[in-house]
PDB file of C-alpha atoms in Angstrom:
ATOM      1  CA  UNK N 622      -5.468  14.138   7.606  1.00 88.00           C
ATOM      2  CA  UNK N 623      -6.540  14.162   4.223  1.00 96.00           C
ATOM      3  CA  UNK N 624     -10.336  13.387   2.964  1.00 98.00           C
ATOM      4  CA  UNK N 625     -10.970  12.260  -0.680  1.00 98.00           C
ATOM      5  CA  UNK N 626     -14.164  12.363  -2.793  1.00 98.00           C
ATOM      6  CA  UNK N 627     -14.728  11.221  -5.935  1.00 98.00           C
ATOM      7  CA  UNK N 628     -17.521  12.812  -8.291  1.00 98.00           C
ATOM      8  CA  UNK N 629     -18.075  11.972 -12.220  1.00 98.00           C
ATOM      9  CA  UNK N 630     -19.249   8.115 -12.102  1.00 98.00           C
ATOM     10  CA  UNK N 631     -22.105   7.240 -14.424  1.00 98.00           C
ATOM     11  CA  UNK N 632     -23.818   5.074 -16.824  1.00 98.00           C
ATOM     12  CA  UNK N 633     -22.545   4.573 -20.324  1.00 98.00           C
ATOM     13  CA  UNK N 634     -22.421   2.888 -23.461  1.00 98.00           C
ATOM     14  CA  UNK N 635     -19.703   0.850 -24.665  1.00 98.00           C
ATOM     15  CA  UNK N 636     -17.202   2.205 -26.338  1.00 98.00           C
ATOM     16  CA  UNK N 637     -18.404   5.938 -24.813  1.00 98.00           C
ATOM     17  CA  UNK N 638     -16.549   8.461 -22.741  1.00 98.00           C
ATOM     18  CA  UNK N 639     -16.290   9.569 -18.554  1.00 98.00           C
ATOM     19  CA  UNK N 640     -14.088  11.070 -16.611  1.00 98.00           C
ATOM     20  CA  UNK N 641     -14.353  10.646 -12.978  1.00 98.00           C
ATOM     21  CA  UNK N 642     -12.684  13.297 -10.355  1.00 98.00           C
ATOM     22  CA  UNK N 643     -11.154  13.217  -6.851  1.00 98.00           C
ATOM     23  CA  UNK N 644     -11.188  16.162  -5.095  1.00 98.00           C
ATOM     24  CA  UNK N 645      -8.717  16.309  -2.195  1.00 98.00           C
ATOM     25  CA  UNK N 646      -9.441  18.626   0.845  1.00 98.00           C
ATOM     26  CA  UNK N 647      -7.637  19.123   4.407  1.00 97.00           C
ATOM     27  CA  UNK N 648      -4.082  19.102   3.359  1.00 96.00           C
ATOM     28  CA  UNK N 649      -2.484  19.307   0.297  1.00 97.00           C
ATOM     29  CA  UNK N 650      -1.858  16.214  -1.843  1.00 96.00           C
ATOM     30  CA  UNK N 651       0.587  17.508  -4.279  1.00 96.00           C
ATOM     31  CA  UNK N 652       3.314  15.587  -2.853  1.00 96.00           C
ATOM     32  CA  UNK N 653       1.132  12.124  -2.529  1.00 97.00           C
ATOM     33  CA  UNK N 654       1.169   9.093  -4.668  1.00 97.00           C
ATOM     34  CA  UNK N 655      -2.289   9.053  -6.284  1.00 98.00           C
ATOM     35  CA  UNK N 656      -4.023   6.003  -7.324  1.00 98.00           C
ATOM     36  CA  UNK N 657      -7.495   4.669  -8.759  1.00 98.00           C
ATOM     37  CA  UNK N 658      -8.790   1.184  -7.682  1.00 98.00           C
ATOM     38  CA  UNK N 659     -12.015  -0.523  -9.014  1.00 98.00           C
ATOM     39  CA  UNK N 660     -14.271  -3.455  -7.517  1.00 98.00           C
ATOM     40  CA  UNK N 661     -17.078  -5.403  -9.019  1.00 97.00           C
ATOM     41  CA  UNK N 662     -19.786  -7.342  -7.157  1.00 93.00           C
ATOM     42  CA  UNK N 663     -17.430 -10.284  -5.869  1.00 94.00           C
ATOM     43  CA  UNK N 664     -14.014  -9.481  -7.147  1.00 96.00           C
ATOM     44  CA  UNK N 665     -10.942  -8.371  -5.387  1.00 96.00           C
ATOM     45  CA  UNK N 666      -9.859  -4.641  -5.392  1.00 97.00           C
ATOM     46  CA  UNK N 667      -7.501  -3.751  -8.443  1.00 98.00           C
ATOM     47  CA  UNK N 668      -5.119  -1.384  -9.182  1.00 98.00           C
ATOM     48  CA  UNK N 669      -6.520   0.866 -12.536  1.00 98.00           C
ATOM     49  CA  UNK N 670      -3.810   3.989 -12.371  1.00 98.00           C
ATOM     50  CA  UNK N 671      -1.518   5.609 -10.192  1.00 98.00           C
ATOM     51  CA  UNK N 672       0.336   9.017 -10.862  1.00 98.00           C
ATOM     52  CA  UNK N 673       3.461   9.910  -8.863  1.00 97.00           C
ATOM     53  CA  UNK N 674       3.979  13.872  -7.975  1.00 95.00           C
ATOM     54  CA  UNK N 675       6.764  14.099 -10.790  1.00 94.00           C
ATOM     55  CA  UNK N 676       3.431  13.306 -13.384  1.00 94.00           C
ATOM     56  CA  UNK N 677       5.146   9.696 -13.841  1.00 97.00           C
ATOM     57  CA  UNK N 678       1.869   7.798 -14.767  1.00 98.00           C
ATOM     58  CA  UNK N 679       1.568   3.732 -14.316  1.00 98.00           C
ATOM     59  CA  UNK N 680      -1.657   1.458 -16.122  1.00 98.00           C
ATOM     60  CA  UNK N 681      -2.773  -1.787 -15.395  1.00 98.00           C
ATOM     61  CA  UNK N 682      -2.666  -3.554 -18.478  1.00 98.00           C
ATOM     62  CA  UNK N 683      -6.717  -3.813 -19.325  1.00 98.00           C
ATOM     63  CA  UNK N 684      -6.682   0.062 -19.412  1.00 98.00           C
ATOM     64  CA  UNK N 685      -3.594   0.937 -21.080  1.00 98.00           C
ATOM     65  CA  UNK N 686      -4.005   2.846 -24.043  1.00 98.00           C
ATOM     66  CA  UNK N 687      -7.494   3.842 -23.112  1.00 98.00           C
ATOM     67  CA  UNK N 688      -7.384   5.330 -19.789  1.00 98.00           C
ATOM     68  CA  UNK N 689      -5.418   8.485 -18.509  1.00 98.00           C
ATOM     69  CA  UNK N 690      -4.734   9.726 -14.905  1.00 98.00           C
ATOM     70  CA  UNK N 691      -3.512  13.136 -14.255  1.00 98.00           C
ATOM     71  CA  UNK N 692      -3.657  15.775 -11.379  1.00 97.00           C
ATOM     72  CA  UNK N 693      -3.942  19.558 -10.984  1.00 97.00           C
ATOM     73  CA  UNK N 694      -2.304  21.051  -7.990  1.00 95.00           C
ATOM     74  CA  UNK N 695      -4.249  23.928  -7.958  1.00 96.00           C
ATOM     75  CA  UNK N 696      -7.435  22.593  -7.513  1.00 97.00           C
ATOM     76  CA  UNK N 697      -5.745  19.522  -5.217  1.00 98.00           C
ATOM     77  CA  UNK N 698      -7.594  16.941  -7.536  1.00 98.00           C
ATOM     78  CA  UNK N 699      -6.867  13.697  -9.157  1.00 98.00           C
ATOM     79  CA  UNK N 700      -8.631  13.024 -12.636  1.00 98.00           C
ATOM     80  CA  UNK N 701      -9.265   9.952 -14.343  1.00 98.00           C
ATOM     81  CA  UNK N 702     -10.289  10.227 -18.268  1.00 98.00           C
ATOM     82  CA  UNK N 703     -11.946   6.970 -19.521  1.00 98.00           C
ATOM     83  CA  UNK N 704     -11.856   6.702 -23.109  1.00 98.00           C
ATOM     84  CA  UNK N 705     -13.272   3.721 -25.627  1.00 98.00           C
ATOM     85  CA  UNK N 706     -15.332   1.981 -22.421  1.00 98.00           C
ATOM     86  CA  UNK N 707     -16.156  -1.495 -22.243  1.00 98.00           C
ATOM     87  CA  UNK N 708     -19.084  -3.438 -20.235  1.00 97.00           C
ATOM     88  CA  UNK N 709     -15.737  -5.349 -18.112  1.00 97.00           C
ATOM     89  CA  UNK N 710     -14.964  -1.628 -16.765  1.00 98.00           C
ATOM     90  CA  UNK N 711     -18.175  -1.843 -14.734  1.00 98.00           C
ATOM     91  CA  UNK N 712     -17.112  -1.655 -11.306  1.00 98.00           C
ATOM     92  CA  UNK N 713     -17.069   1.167  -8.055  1.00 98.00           C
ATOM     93  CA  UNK N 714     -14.289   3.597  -8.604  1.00 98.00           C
ATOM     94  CA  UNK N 715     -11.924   4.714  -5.422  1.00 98.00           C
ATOM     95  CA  UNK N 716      -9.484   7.200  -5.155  1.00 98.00           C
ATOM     96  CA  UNK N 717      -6.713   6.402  -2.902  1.00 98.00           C
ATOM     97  CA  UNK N 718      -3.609   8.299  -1.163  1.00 98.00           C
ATOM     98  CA  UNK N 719      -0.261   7.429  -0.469  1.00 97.00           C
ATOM     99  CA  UNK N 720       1.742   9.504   2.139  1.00 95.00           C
ATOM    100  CA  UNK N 721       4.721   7.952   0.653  1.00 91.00           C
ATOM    101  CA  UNK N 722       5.503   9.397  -2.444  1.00 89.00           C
ATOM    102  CA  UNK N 723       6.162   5.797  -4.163  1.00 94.00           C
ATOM    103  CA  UNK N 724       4.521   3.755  -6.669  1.00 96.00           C
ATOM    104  CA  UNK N 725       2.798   0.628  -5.633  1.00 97.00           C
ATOM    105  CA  UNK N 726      -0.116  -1.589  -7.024  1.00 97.00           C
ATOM    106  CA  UNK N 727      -1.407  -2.960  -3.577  1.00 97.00           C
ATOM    107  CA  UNK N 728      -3.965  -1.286  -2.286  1.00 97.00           C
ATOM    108  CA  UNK N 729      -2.800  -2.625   1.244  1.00 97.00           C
ATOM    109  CA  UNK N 730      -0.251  -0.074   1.243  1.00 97.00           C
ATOM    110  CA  UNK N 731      -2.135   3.408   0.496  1.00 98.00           C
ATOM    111  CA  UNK N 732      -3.170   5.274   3.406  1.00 97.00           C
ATOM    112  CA  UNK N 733      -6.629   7.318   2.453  1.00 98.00           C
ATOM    113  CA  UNK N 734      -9.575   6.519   0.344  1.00 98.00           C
ATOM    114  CA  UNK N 735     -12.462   8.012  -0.997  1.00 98.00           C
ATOM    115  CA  UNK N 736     -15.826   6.534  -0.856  1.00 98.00           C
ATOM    116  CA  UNK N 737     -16.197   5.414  -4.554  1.00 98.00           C
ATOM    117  CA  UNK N 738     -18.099   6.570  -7.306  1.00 98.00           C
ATOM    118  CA  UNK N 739     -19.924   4.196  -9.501  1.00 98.00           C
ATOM    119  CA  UNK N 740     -19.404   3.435 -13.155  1.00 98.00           C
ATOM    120  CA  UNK N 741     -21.453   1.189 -15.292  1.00 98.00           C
ATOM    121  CA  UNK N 742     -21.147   0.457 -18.754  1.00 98.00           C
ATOM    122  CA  UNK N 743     -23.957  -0.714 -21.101  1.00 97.00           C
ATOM    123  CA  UNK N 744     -23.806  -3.356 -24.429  1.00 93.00           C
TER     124      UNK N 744
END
């Protein structure tokens, strides 16, 4: 089994800078499909970024261009670099695993989770 926790979260000013981390620990997620989700108060759960194990990378459109998921083996850890941030991006952060090395938006279909770090942008 494989636990995630995500460190990083934050408050911020628009149009500042965060990076938020998920480190991965009791089995190696080198070979998972990584993804990050965020909720607001009252919203569903959406898809942010995903990264396959190749280093294929996938966006959801309101953070293309501005956000950037990556991973390091080595440490077994999932990154997400927020650049450019804007008061909408406020919202609980999860990392999520899939065991199934495939790329998929739903979070319905990813099979660990962290317990969310928060990030809160300012006006």
């Amino acid at each position: 089994q494989v636990q995630l926790v995500e460190s990083g979260g934050g408050l911020v000013q628009a149009g500042g800078s965060l990076r938020v981390s998920c480190a991965a620990s009791g089995r190696s997620i080198s070979s998972y499909f990584m993804g990050w989700f965020r909720q607001a108060p009252g919203k569903e759960r959406e898809f942010v970024a995903g990264i396959h194990r190749s280093t294929w990378t996938a966006y959801a459109d309101s953070v293309k261009g501005r956000f950037t998921i990556s991973r390091e083996n080595a440490k077994n850890t999932v990154y997400l670099q927020m650049n450019n941030l804007k008061p909408e991006d406020t919202a609980l952060y999860y990392c999520a695993g899939r065991y199934e090395p495939s790329y998929t938006t739903r979070w319905q279909e990813y099979d660990y989770w962290g317990q969310g770090t928060q990030v809160t942008v300012s006006s």
